[in-house]
mmCIF file of C-alpha atoms in Angstrom:
data_model
loop_
_atom_site.group_PDB
_atom_site.id
_atom_site.type_symbol
_atom_site.label_atom_id
_atom_site.label_comp_id
_atom_site.label_asym_id
_atom_site.label_seq_id
_atom_site.Cartn_x
_atom_site.Cartn_y
_atom_site.Cartn_z
ATOM 1 C CA MET A 1 -20.488 -39.348 18.012
ATOM 2 C CA ASN A 2 -21.346 -37.737 14.662
ATOM 3 C CA ARG A 3 -21.852 -34.423 16.428
ATOM 4 C CA MET A 4 -18.386 -34.667 17.935
ATOM 5 C CA ILE A 5 -16.787 -35.329 14.527
ATOM 6 C CA VAL A 6 -18.661 -32.386 12.993
ATOM 7 C CA LEU A 7 -17.594 -30.148 15.884
ATOM 8 C CA ILE A 8 -13.955 -31.197 15.554
ATOM 9 C CA LEU A 9 -14.032 -30.579 11.788
ATOM 10 C CA LEU A 10 -15.618 -27.146 12.288
ATOM 11 C CA VAL A 11 -12.971 -26.133 14.816
ATOM 12 C CA PHE A 12 -10.182 -27.426 12.578
ATOM 13 C CA PHE A 13 -11.397 -25.641 9.447
ATOM 14 C CA SER A 14 -12.175 -22.379 11.251
ATOM 15 C CA SER A 15 -8.710 -22.305 12.837
ATOM 16 C CA THR A 16 -7.127 -23.001 9.432
ATOM 17 C CA ALA A 17 -9.065 -20.090 7.925
ATOM 18 C CA THR A 18 -8.006 -17.855 10.804
ATOM 19 C CA ALA A 19 -4.380 -18.864 10.353
ATOM 20 C CA ASP A 20 -4.538 -18.070 6.631
ATOM 21 C CA THR A 21 -6.196 -14.733 7.395
ATOM 22 C CA ASN A 22 -3.486 -13.884 9.927
ATOM 23 C CA VAL A 23 -0.727 -14.778 7.449
ATOM 24 C CA ASP A 24 -2.459 -12.755 4.729
ATOM 25 C CA SER A 25 -2.845 -9.788 7.102
ATOM 26 C CA GLN A 26 0.845 -9.939 7.960
ATOM 27 C CA ASN A 27 1.838 -10.178 4.293
ATOM 28 C CA VAL A 28 -0.472 -7.339 3.240
ATOM 29 C CA THR A 29 0.987 -5.207 6.040
ATOM 30 C CA ARG A 30 4.514 -6.113 4.910
ATOM 31 C CA ALA A 31 3.775 -5.013 1.314
ATOM 32 C CA VAL A 32 2.417 -1.674 2.571
ATOM 33 C CA LEU A 33 5.428 -1.228 4.853
ATOM 34 C CA ASP A 34 7.732 -2.012 1.915
ATOM 35 C CA TYR A 35 6.039 0.801 -0.008
ATOM 36 C CA ILE A 36 6.412 3.452 2.684
ATOM 37 C CA GLU A 37 9.680 2.329 4.290
ATOM 38 C CA SER A 38 11.347 2.280 0.873
ATOM 39 C CA GLN A 39 10.695 6.022 0.690
ATOM 40 C CA HIS A 40 11.674 6.759 4.291
ATOM 41 C CA ASN A 41 14.889 4.731 4.165
ATOM 42 C CA VAL A 42 15.913 5.117 0.495
ATOM 43 C CA GLU A 43 15.567 1.402 -0.255
ATOM 44 C CA PRO A 44 14.254 0.884 -3.804
ATOM 45 C CA GLU A 45 14.373 -2.915 -3.417
ATOM 46 C CA LEU A 46 11.574 -2.655 -0.872
ATOM 47 C CA MET A 47 9.477 -0.710 -3.383
ATOM 48 C CA ARG A 48 10.160 -3.363 -6.037
ATOM 49 C CA ARG A 49 9.133 -6.074 -3.574
ATOM 50 C CA GLY A 50 5.862 -4.466 -2.430
ATOM 51 C CA VAL A 51 4.515 -2.931 -5.631
ATOM 52 C CA ASP A 52 3.295 -4.622 -8.804
ATOM 53 C CA LYS A 53 4.910 -3.636 -12.114
ATOM 54 C CA LYS A 54 1.478 -2.518 -13.336
ATOM 55 C CA LEU A 55 1.004 -0.102 -10.440
ATOM 56 C CA ALA A 56 -1.366 2.792 -11.061
ATOM 57 C CA LYS A 57 -0.992 5.529 -8.445
ATOM 58 C CA ARG A 58 -3.271 8.546 -8.856
ATOM 59 C CA THR A 59 -4.304 11.784 -7.228
ATOM 60 C CA TYR A 60 -6.178 14.894 -8.258
ATOM 61 C CA TRP A 61 -4.023 17.930 -8.965
ATOM 62 C CA GLN A 62 -4.514 21.568 -9.872
ATOM 63 C CA SER A 63 -2.264 22.617 -12.740
ATOM 64 C CA LYS A 64 -0.664 26.059 -13.056
ATOM 65 C CA ASP A 65 -3.555 27.238 -15.235
ATOM 66 C CA GLY A 66 -6.023 26.298 -12.481
ATOM 67 C CA SER A 67 -7.570 23.277 -14.185
ATOM 68 C CA GLU A 68 -7.863 20.056 -12.250
ATOM 69 C CA ILE A 69 -6.133 16.985 -13.634
ATOM 70 C CA ILE A 70 -5.549 13.441 -12.498
ATOM 71 C CA MET A 71 -1.841 12.966 -11.881
ATOM 72 C CA GLU A 72 -0.612 9.410 -12.436
ATOM 73 C CA THR A 73 2.506 7.638 -11.215
ATOM 74 C CA ASP A 74 3.737 4.197 -12.283
ATOM 75 C CA PHE A 75 6.033 1.457 -10.958
ATOM 76 C CA ASP A 76 9.248 2.874 -12.448
ATOM 77 C CA THR A 77 8.540 6.333 -11.052
ATOM 78 C CA MET A 78 7.890 4.928 -7.572
ATOM 79 C CA VAL A 79 11.175 2.991 -7.681
ATOM 80 C CA TRP A 80 12.862 6.274 -8.674
ATOM 81 C CA VAL A 81 11.115 7.996 -5.743
ATOM 82 C CA ALA A 82 12.412 5.310 -3.385
ATOM 83 C CA GLU A 83 15.942 5.843 -4.740
ATOM 84 C CA ASN A 84 15.942 9.634 -4.746
ATOM 85 C CA TYR A 85 13.183 11.455 -2.858
ATOM 86 C CA ASN A 86 14.680 11.214 0.629
ATOM 87 C CA LYS A 87 18.399 10.965 -0.218
ATOM 88 C CA GLU A 88 19.173 13.896 2.065
ATOM 89 C CA GLY A 89 17.079 12.401 4.872
ATOM 90 C CA ASN A 90 15.004 15.563 5.251
ATOM 91 C CA LYS A 91 11.658 14.696 3.624
ATOM 92 C CA PHE A 92 10.112 12.921 6.612
ATOM 93 C CA PRO A 93 10.035 13.505 10.378
ATOM 94 C CA SER A 94 12.597 11.532 12.396
ATOM 95 C CA SER A 95 9.736 9.390 13.731
ATOM 96 C CA PRO A 96 7.263 9.295 10.841
ATOM 97 C CA LYS A 97 3.614 8.491 11.483
ATOM 98 C CA VAL A 98 2.594 5.245 9.781
ATOM 99 C CA ASP A 99 -0.918 3.897 10.352
ATOM 100 C CA ILE A 100 -1.979 0.850 8.328
ATOM 101 C CA ASN A 101 -5.670 0.018 8.423
ATOM 102 C CA ILE A 102 -6.592 -3.144 6.516
ATOM 103 C CA LEU A 103 -10.144 -2.486 5.383
ATOM 104 C CA ASP A 104 -10.782 -5.904 3.844
ATOM 105 C CA ILE A 105 -9.088 -9.082 2.688
ATOM 106 C CA ASP A 106 -11.086 -11.475 0.539
ATOM 107 C CA ASN A 107 -9.246 -14.435 -0.953
ATOM 108 C CA ARG A 108 -6.642 -12.822 -3.222
ATOM 109 C CA VAL A 109 -7.621 -9.131 -2.984
ATOM 110 C CA ALA A 110 -7.302 -6.566 -0.202
ATOM 111 C CA SER A 111 -8.073 -2.900 0.479
ATOM 112 C CA VAL A 112 -5.917 -0.829 2.819
ATOM 113 C CA LYS A 113 -5.870 2.738 4.114
ATOM 114 C CA LEU A 114 -2.352 4.013 4.827
ATOM 115 C CA THR A 115 -2.090 7.267 6.773
ATOM 116 C CA VAL A 116 1.391 8.787 6.786
ATOM 117 C CA ASP A 117 2.236 12.230 8.182
ATOM 118 C CA ASP A 118 0.924 14.569 5.442
ATOM 119 C CA TRP A 119 -1.140 12.235 3.270
ATOM 120 C CA ILE A 120 -3.488 9.281 2.957
ATOM 121 C CA ASP A 121 -3.172 6.404 0.478
ATOM 122 C CA TYR A 122 -6.052 4.075 -0.331
ATOM 123 C CA MET A 123 -4.548 0.897 -1.749
ATOM 124 C CA HIS A 124 -5.681 -2.212 -3.549
ATOM 125 C CA LEU A 125 -3.490 -5.279 -3.327
ATOM 126 C CA TYR A 126 -3.699 -8.728 -4.832
ATOM 127 C CA LYS A 127 -2.000 -12.032 -4.129
ATOM 128 C CA ASN A 128 -0.127 -13.114 -7.258
ATOM 129 C CA GLU A 129 0.566 -16.612 -8.556
ATOM 130 C CA ASN A 130 3.699 -16.764 -6.348
ATOM 131 C CA ASN A 131 1.555 -16.145 -3.257
ATOM 132 C CA GLU A 132 3.024 -12.613 -2.862
ATOM 133 C CA TRP A 133 0.856 -9.638 -1.958
ATOM 134 C CA LYS A 134 1.469 -6.690 -4.317
ATOM 135 C CA ILE A 135 0.088 -3.154 -4.385
ATOM 136 C CA ILE A 136 -1.572 -2.604 -7.771
ATOM 137 C CA ASN A 137 -3.634 0.584 -7.212
ATOM 138 C CA VAL A 138 -3.106 3.652 -5.030
ATOM 139 C CA LEU A 139 -5.414 6.658 -4.766
ATOM 140 C CA TRP A 140 -3.920 9.310 -2.530
ATOM 141 C CA GLN A 141 -4.406 12.828 -1.241
ATOM 142 C CA TYR A 142 -2.698 15.254 1.075
ATOM 143 C CA ASN A 143 -4.426 15.914 4.382
ATOM 144 C CA ASP A 144 -4.379 19.572 3.289
ATOM 145 C CA PRO A 145 -6.140 19.729 -0.115
ATOM 146 C CA ALA A 146 -4.447 23.081 -0.861
ATOM 147 C CA LYS A 147 -1.198 21.153 -1.382
ATOM 148 C CA HIS A 148 -2.692 19.532 -4.506
ATOM 149 C CA SER A 149 -1.523 22.356 -6.701
ATOM 150 C CA SER A 150 1.326 23.285 -9.034
ATOM 151 C CA LYS A 151 0.684 26.961 -8.293
ATOM 152 C CA PRO A 152 3.450 28.752 -6.389
#
């Protein structure tokens, strides 16, 4: 009898954990989609929804003088990008490639690799006090490293 109770409790708690993991996976995916779809579809509200106000987005860059720098972008700049970058509808293919690979979710933190057409974003997300998943860090690069340059 005791074995049966233990077995039932194990099944119940493991299915609850799986359900939470599935919900978290869906919500992490939604935050990442908000980030990229806001740029594709010129919807800054999606960017505001998916990205934390303390966002730090970085990449390496070669300046005009040839020195390498770390280029940083913040929340306000990414909202501006969502409002302006694709206004003409010509910055992305008509059917853009979007591949979201959740690398890990552990309690309130997650790591994701987003592959989109010409670049890759590695993202860190966290679940805030309102139970919302937000992107807080992005490290990105072009698939073609030669594009990381201000040189003409």
